[in-house]
Coordinates of C-alpha atoms and ligand atoms in Angstrom, one line a residue:
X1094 CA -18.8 -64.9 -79.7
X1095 CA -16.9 -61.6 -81.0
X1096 CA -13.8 -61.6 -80.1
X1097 CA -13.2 -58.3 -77.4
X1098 CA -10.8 -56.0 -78.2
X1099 CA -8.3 -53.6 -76.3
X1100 CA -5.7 -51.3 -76.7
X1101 CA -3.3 -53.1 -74.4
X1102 CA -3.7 -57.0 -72.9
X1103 CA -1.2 -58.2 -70.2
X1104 CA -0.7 -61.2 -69.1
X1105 CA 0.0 -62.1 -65.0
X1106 CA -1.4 -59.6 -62.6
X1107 CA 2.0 -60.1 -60.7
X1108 CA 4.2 -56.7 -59.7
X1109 CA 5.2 -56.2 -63.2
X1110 CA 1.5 -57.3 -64.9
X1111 CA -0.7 -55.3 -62.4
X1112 CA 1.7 -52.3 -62.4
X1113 CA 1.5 -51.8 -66.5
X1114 CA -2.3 -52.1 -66.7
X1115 CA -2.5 -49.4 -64.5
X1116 CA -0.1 -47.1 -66.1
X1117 CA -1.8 -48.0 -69.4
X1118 CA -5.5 -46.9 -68.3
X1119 CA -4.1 -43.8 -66.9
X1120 CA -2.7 -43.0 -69.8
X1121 CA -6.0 -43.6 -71.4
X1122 CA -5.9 -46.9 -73.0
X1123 CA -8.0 -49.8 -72.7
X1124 CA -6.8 -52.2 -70.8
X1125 CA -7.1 -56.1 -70.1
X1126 CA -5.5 -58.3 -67.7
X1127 CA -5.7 -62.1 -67.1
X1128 CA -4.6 -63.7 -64.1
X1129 CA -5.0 -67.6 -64.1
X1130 CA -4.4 -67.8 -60.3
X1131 CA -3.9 -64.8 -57.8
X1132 CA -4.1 -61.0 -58.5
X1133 CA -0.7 -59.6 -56.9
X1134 CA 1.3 -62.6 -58.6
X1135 CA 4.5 -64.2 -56.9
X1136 CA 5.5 -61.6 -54.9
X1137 CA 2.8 -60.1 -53.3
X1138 CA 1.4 -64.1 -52.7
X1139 CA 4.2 -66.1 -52.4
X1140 CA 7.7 -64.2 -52.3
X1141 CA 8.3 -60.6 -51.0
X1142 CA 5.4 -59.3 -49.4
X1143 CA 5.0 -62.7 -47.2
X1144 CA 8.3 -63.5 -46.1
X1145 CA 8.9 -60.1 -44.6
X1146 CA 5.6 -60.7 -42.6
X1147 CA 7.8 -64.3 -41.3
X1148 CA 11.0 -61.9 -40.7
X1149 CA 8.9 -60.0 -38.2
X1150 CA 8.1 -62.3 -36.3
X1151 CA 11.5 -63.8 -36.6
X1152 CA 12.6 -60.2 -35.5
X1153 CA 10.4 -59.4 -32.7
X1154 CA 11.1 -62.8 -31.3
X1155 CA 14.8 -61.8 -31.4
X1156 CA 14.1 -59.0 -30.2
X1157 CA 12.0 -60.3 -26.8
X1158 CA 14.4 -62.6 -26.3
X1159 CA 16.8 -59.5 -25.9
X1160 CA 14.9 -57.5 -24.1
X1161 CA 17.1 -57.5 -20.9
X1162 CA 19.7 -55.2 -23.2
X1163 CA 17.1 -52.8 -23.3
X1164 CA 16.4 -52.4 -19.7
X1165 CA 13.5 -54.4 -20.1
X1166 CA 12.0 -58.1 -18.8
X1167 CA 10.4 -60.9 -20.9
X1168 CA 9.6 -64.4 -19.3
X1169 CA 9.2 -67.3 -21.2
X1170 CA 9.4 -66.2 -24.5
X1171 CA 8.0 -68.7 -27.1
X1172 CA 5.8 -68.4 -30.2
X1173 CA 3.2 -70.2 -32.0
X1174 CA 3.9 -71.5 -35.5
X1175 CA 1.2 -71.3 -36.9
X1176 CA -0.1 -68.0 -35.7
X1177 CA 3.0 -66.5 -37.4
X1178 CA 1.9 -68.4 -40.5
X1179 CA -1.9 -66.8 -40.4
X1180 CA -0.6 -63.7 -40.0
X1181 CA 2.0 -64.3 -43.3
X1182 CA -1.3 -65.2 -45.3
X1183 CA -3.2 -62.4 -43.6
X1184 CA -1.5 -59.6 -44.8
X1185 CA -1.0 -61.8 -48.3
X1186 CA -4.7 -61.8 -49.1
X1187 CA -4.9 -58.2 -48.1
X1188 CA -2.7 -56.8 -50.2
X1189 CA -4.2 -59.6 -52.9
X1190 CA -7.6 -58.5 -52.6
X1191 CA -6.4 -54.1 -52.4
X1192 CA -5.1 -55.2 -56.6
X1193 CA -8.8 -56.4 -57.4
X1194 CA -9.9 -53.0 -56.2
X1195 CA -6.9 -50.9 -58.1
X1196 CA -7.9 -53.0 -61.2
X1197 CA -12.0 -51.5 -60.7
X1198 CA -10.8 -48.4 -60.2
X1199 CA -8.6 -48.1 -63.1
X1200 CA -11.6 -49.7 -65.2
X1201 CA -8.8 -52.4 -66.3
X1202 CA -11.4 -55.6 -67.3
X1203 CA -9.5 -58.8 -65.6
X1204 CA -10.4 -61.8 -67.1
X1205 CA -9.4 -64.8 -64.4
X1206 CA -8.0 -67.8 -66.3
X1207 CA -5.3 -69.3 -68.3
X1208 CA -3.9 -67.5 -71.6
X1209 CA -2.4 -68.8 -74.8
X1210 CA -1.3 -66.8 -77.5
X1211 CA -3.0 -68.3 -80.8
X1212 CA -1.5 -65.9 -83.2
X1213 CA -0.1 -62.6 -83.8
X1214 CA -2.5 -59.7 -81.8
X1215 CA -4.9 -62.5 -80.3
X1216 CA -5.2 -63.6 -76.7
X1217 CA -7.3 -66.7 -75.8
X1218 CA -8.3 -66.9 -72.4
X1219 CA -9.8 -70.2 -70.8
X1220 CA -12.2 -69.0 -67.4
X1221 CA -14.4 -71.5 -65.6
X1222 CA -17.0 -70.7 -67.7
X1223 CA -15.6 -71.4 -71.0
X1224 CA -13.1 -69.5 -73.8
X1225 CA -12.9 -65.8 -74.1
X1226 CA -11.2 -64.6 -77.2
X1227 CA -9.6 -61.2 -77.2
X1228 CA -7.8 -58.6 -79.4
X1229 CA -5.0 -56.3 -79.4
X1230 CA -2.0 -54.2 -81.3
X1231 CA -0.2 -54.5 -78.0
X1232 CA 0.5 -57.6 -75.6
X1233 CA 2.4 -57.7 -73.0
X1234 CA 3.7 -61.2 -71.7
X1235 CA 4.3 -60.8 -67.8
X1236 CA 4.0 -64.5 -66.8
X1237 CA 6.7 -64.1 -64.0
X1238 CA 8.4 -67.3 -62.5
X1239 CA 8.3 -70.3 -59.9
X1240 CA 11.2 -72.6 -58.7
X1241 CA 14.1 -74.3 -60.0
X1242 CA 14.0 -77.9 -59.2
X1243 CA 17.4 -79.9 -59.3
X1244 CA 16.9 -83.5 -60.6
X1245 CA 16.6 -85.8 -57.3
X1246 CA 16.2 -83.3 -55.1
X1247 CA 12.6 -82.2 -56.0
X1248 CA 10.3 -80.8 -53.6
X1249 CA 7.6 -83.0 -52.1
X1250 CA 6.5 -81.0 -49.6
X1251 CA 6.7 -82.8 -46.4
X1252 CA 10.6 -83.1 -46.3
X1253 CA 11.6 -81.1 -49.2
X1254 CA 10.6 -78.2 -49.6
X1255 CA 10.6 -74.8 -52.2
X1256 CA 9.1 -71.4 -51.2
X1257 CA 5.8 -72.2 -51.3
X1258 CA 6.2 -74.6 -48.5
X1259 CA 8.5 -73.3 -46.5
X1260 CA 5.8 -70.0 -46.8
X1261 CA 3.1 -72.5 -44.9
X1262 CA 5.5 -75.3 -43.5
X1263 CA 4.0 -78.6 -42.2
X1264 CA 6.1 -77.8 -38.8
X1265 CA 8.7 -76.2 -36.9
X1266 CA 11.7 -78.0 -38.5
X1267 CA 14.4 -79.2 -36.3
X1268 CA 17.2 -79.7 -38.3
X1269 CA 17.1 -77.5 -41.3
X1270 CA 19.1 -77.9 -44.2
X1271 CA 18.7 -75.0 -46.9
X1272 CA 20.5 -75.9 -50.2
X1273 CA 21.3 -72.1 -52.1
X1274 CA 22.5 -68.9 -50.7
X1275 CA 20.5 -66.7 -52.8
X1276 CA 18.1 -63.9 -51.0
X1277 CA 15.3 -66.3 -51.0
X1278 CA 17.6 -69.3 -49.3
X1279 CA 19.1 -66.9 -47.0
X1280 CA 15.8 -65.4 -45.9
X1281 CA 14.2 -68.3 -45.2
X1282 CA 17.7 -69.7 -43.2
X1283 CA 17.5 -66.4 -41.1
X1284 CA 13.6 -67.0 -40.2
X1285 CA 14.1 -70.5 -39.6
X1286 CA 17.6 -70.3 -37.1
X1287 CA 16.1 -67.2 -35.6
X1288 CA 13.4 -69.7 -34.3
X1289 CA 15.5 -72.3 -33.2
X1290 CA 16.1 -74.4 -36.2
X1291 CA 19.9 -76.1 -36.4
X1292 CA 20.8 -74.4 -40.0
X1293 CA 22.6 -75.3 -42.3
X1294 CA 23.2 -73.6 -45.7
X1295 CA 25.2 -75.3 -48.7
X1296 CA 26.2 -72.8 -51.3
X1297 CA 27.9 -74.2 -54.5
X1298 CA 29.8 -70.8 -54.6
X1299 CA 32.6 -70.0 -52.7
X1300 CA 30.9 -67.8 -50.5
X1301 CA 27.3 -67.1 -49.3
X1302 CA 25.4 -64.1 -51.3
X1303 CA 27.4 -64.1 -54.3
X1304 CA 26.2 -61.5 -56.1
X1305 CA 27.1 -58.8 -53.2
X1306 CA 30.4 -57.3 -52.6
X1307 CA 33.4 -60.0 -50.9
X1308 CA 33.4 -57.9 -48.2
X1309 CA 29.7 -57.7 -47.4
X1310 CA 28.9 -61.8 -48.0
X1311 CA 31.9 -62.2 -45.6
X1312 CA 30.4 -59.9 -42.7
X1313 CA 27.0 -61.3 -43.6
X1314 CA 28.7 -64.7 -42.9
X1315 CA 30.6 -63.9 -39.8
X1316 CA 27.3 -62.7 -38.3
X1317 CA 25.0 -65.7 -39.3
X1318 CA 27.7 -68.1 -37.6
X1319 CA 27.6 -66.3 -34.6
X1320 CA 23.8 -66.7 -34.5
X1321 CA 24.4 -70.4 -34.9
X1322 CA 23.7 -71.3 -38.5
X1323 CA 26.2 -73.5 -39.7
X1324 CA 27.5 -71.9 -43.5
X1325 CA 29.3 -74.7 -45.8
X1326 CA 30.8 -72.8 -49.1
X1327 CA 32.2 -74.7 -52.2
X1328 CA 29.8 -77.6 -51.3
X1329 CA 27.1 -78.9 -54.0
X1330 CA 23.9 -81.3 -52.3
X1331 CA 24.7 -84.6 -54.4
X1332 CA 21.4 -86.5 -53.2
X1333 CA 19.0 -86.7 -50.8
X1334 CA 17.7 -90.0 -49.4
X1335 CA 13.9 -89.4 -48.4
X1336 CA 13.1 -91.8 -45.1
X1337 CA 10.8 -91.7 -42.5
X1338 CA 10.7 -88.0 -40.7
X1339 CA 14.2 -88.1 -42.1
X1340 CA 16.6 -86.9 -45.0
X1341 CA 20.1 -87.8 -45.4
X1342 CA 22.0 -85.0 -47.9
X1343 CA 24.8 -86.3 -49.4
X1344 CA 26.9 -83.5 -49.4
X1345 CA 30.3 -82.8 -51.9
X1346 CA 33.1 -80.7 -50.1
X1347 CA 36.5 -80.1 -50.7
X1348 CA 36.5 -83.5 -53.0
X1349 CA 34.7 -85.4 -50.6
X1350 CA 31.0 -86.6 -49.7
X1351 CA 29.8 -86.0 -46.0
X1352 CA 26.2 -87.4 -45.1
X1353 CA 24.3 -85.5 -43.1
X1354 CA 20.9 -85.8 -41.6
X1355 CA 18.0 -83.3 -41.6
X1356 CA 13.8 -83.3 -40.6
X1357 CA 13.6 -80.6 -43.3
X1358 CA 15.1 -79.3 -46.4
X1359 CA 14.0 -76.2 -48.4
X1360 CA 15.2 -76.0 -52.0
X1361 CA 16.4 -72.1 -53.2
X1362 CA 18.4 -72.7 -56.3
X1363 CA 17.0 -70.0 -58.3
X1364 CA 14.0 -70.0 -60.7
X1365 CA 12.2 -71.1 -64.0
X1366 CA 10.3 -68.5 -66.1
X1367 CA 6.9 -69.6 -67.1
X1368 CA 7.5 -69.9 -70.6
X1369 CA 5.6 -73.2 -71.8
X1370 CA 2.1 -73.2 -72.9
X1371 CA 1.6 -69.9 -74.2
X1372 CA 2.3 -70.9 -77.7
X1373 CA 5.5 -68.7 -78.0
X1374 CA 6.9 -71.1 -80.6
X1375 CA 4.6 -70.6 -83.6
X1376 CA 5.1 -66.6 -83.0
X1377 CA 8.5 -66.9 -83.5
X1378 CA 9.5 -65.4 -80.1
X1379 CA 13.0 -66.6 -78.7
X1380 CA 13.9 -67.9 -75.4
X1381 CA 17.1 -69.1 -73.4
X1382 CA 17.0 -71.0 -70.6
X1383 CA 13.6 -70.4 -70.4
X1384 CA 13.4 -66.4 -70.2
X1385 CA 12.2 -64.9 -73.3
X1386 CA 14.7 -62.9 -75.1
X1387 CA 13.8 -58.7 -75.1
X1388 CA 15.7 -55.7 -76.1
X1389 CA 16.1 -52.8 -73.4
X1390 CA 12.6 -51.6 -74.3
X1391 CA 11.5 -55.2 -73.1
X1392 CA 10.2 -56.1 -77.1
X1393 CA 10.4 -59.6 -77.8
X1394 CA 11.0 -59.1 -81.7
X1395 CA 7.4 -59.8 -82.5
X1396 CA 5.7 -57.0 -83.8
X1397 CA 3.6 -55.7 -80.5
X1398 CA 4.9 -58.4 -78.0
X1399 CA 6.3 -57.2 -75.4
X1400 CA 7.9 -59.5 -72.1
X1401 CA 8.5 -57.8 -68.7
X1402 CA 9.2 -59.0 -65.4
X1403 CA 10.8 -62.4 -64.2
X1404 CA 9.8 -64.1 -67.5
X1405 CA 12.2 -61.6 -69.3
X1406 CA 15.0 -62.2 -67.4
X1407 CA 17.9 -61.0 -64.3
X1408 CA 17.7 -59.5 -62.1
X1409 CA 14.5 -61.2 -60.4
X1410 CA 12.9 -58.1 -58.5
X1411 CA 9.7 -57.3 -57.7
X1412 CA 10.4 -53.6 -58.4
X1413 CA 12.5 -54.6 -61.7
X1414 CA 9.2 -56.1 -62.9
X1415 CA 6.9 -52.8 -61.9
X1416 CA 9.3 -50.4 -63.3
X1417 CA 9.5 -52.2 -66.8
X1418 CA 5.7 -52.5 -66.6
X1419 CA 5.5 -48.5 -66.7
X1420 CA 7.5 -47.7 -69.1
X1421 CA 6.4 -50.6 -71.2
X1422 CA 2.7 -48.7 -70.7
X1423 CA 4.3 -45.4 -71.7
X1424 CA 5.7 -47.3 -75.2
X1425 CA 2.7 -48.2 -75.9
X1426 CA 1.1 -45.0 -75.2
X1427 CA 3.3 -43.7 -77.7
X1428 CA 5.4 -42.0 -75.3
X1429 CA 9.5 -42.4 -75.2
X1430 CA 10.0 -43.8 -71.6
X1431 CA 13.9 -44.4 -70.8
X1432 CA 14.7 -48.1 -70.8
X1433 CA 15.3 -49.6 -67.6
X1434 CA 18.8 -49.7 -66.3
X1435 CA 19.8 -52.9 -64.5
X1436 CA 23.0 -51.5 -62.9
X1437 CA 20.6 -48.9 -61.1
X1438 CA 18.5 -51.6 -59.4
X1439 CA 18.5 -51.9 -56.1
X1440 CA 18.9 -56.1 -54.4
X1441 CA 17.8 -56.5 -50.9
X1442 CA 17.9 -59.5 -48.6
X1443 CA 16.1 -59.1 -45.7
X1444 CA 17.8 -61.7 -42.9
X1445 CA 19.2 -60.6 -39.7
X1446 CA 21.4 -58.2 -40.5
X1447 CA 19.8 -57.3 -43.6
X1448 CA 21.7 -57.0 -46.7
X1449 CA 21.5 -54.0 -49.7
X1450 CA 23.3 -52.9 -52.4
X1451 CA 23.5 -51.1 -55.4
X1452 CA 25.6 -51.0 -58.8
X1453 CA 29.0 -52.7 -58.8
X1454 CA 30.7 -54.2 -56.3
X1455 CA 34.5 -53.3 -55.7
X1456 CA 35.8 -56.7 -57.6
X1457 CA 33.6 -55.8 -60.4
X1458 CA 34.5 -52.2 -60.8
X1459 CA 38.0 -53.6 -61.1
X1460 CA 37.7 -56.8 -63.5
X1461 CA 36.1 -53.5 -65.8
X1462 CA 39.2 -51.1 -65.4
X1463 CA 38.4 -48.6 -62.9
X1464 CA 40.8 -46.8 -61.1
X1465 CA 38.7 -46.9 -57.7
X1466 CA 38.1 -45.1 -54.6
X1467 CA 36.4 -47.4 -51.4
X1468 CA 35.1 -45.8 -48.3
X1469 CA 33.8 -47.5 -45.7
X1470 CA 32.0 -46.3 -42.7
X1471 CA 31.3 -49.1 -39.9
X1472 CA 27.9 -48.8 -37.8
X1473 CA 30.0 -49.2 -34.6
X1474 CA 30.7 -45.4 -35.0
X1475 CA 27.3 -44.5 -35.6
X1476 CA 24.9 -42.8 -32.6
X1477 CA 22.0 -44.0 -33.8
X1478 CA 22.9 -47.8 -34.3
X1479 CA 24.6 -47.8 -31.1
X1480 CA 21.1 -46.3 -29.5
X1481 CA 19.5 -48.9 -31.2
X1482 CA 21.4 -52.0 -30.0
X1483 CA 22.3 -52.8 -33.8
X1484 CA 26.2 -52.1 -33.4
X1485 CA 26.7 -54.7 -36.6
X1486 CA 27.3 -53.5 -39.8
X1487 CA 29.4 -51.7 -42.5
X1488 CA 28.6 -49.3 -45.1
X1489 CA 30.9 -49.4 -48.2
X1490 CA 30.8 -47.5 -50.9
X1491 CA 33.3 -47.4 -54.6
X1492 CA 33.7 -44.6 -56.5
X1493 CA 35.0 -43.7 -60.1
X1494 CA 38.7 -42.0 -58.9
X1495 CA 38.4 -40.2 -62.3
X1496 CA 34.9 -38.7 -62.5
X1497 CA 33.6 -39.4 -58.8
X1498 CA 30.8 -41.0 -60.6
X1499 CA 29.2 -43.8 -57.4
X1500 CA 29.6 -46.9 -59.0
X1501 CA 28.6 -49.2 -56.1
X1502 CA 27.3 -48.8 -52.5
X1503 CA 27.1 -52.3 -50.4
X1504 CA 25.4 -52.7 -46.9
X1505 CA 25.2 -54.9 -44.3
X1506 CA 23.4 -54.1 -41.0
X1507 CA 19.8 -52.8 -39.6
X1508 CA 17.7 -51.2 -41.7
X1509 CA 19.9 -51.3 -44.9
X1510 CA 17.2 -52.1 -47.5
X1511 CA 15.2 -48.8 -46.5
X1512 CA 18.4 -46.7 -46.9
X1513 CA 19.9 -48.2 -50.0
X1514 CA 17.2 -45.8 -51.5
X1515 CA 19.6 -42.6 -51.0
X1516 CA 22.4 -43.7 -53.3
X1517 CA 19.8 -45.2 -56.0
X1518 CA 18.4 -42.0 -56.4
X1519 CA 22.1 -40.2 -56.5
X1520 CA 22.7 -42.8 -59.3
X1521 CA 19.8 -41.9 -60.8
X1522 CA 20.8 -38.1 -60.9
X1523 CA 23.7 -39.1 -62.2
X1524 CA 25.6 -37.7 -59.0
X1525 CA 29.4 -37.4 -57.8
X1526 CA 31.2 -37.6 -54.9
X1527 CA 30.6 -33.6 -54.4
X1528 CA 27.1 -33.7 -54.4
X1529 CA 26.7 -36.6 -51.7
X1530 CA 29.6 -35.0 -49.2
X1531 CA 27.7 -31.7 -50.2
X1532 CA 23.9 -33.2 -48.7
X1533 CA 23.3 -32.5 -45.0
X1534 CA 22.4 -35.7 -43.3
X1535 CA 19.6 -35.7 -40.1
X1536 CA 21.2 -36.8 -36.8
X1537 CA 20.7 -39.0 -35.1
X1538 CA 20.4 -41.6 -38.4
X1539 CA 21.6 -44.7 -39.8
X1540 CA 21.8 -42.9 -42.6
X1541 CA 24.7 -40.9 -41.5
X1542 CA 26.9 -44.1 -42.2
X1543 CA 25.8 -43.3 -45.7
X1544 CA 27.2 -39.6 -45.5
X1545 CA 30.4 -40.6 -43.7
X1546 CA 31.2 -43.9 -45.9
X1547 CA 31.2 -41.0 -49.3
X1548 CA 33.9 -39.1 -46.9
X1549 CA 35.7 -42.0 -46.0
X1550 CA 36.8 -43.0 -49.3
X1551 CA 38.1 -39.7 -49.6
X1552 CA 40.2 -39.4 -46.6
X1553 CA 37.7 -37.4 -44.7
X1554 CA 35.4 -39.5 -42.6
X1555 CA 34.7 -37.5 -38.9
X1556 CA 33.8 -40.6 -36.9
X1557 CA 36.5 -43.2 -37.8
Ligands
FAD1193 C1 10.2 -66.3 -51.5 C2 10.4 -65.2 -52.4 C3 10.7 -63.9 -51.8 C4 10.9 -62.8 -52.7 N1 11.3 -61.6 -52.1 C5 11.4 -60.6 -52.9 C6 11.7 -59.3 -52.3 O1 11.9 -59.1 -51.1 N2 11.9 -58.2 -53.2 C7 11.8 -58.4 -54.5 O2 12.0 -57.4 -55.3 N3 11.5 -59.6 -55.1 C8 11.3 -60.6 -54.3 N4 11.0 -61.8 -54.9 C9 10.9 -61.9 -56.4 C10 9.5 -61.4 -56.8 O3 8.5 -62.1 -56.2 C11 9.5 -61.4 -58.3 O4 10.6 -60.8 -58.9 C12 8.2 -60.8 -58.8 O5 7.1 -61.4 -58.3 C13 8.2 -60.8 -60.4 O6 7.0 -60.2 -60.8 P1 6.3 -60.6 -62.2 O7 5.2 -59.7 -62.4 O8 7.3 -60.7 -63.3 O9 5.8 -62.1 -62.0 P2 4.9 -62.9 -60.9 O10 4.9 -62.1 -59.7 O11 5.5 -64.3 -60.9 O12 3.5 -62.9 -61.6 C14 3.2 -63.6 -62.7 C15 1.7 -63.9 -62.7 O13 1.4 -64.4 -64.0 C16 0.4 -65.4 -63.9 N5 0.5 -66.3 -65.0 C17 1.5 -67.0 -65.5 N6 1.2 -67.6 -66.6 C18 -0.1 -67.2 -66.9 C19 -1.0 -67.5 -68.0 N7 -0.6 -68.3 -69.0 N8 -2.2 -66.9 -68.0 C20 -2.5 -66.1 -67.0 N9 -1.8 -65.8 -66.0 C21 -0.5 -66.4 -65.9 C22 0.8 -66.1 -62.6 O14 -0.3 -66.8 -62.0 C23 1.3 -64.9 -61.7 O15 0.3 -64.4 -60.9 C24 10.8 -63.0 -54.1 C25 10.4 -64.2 -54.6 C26 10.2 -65.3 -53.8 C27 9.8 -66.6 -54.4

């Protein structure tokens, strides 16, 4: 058979895959996709999209079992398992099967099944019903990524667990022992002791969230103690001895190993990309620590390769992996997209209180020889929080003392990873200090705290 040709082939239908076929046929080129497993990819399957349908059930929950603070009565609150579970998967395979349609109506051809790369421009895709071969100048490798599994403490699925498991868990556990402090671990610890699972997290770090700001992993930590989760920093899971119903963690702290018993254990210690199989090797393209190597327009090296997403590297965002996916499209289209900026993207870890930030965080902004300004604006002083019953949180936020130029915003508290937004686009517009005091804020809103933390670090906060 002939082998097909196209002006663009991607391969993975994840967030950054989907998202670049898309831009491609609208910008008039034709377009192939192959997916070997689920249209929508990690994230809308497996990792964003389903865990924040978990967190709102863990919130409501929370939220029912509070309702006396709101003047209101709930009896017997309790919840079914695996109801909250078929509703995770529910609004998975609608969001799955909305891609298939997008795909149609974009008239991208998706070819479902496995792709190697046999040679320069050629794409060899093996379906159910046997090989297709196609053809282009451009090909864009968007295979994404799946978990990082530690040597001896491998998931097996009934007491250890990755994502994927603890997406669709075998039970309620009782005892929960989460080893990694990453958004994904901390997600899944929130979900879990918000439920009524003992929890504890081990972070190899010396403190919980390391990427954010000091300030903001400490708050974060505070507040997760106080809902009962037990936090243990500096401490590395040695080994796990599997028994009946039963895992004993051998657990290094401080020079010492404790043992400590668990019913469940969910692995979050950060991801592989999927690298292997594709034939990368005979092209020539490089990879480290299995990520393939790009430059900031995301080419591999290889004349018309291209790598986007998870599989090309930090920072591991669903919306990282999109936004490289159009202006990898608009390359190709022969138009001169501006390369994404990782400082400009936007992490977001949605436990209870959520967690956002932006850019660098004060320590950071230091270590590269700023002469710094820090406001801080605490959602104690803020109407709307306080009408809300969400009286935890801080907004911070580190400015250039030269230039006013917003080098970093952190937040911890309700509704953080919908406002983070504001100060991305202010980055994006390249904006000062002058601008952001300048914008009028709505009242009542969290956002306010966003306003008064830009006052605050220069002297002229209203409600502190
Ligand atoms: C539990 C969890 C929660 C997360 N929450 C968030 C969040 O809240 N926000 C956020 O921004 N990010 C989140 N992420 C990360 C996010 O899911 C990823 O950054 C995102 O999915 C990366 O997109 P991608 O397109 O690079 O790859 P993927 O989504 O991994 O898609 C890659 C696709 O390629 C396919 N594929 C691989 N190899 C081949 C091949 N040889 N042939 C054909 N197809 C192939 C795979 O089947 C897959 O569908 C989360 C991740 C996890 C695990």
């Amino acid at each position: 058979m002939a082998a097909k040709s196209f002006d663009m082939i991607v391969i993975g239908a994840g967030p950054g895959g989907y998202v670049a076929a898309i831009r491609g046929a609208q910008l008039g080129l034709k377009v192939a996709i192959v997916e070997r497993e689920h249209m929508g990819g990690i994230c809308l399957n497996w990792g964003c999209i389903p865990t924040k349908a978990l967190l709102r059930s863990s919130e409501v929950f929370h939220l029912m079992n509070h309702a006396k603070d709101y003047g209101l009565s709930a009896e017997n609150v309790s919840y079914d398992l695996d109801a909250v579970v078929k509703r995770s998967r529910g609004v998975a395979k609608q969001l799955n099967s909305g891609i298939g349609h997008l795909m149609k109506k974009n008239k991208v051809t998706t070819f479902m099944g496995e792709a190697t790369l046999p040679a320069k421009g050629k794409v060899s895709v093996k379906t159910d019903k046997g090989t297709e071969e196609l053809t282009s100048k451009h090909i864009v490798i968007a295979t994404g990524a799946r978990a990082r599994e530690l040597p001896g403490l491998e998931a097996d699925g009934d007491l250890v667990w990755t994502y994927k498991h603890a997406l669709q868990p075998p039970r309620m556990p009782k005892k929960l022992l989460v080893i990694g402090s990453g958004a994904i671990g901390i997600e899944f610890a929130s979900f879990y002791n918000t439920l009524g699972a003992e929890t504890t997290v081990v972070e190899v770090m010396d403190r919980i969230l390391p990427v954010e700001d000091a300030e903001i992993s400490a708050f974060a930590k505070k507040s997760f103690q106080k809902q009962g989760m037990k936090i243990m920093e500096k401490a590395a899971v040695k080994q796990l001895d599997r028994g009946k119903g039963k895992v004993t963690a051998h657990i290094e702290v401080g020079g010492k190993v404790e043992k400590h018993d668990f019913d469940s254990v969910i692995s979050a210690v950060g991801i592989v990309g999927n690298v292997e199989g594709l034939g990368l090797d005979g092209l020539g393209v490089k990879v480290d620590r299995t990520h393939i190597v790009t430059d900031e327009y995301c080419r591999t090296g290889v004349d018309g390769l291209y790598a986007i997403g998870d599989v090309a590297g930090a920072p591991w965002l669903a919306h990282k992996a999109s936004h490289e996916g159009v202006m990898i499209a608009e390359l190709i289209a022969g138009g001169k997209p501006h390369p994404v900026k990782p400082e400009s993207i936007a992490g977001c870890t949605y436990c209870h209180p959520q967690v956002a930030s932006v850019g660098m965080t004060e320590a950071k902004a230091k270590d590269a020889g700023y002469d710094i300004k820090v406001g801080r604006f605490p959602f104690i002083g803020n109407g709307k929080a306080i009408a809300l019953g969400e009286p935890e949180g801080m907004v911070k936020t580190v400015f250039d003392a030269k230039t006013g130029e917003l080098l970093g915003a952190h937040m911890v508290g309700a509704e953080v990873t919908e406002m983070i937004q504001g100060y991305v686009v202010g980055r994006t517009l390249e904006t000062t200090e002058a601008e952001l005091m300048e914008t009028v804020f709505p009242h009542p809103t969290l956002s306010e705290m966003m306003h008064e933390s830009v006052l605050d670090a220069y002297g002229r906060a209203i409600h502190i």
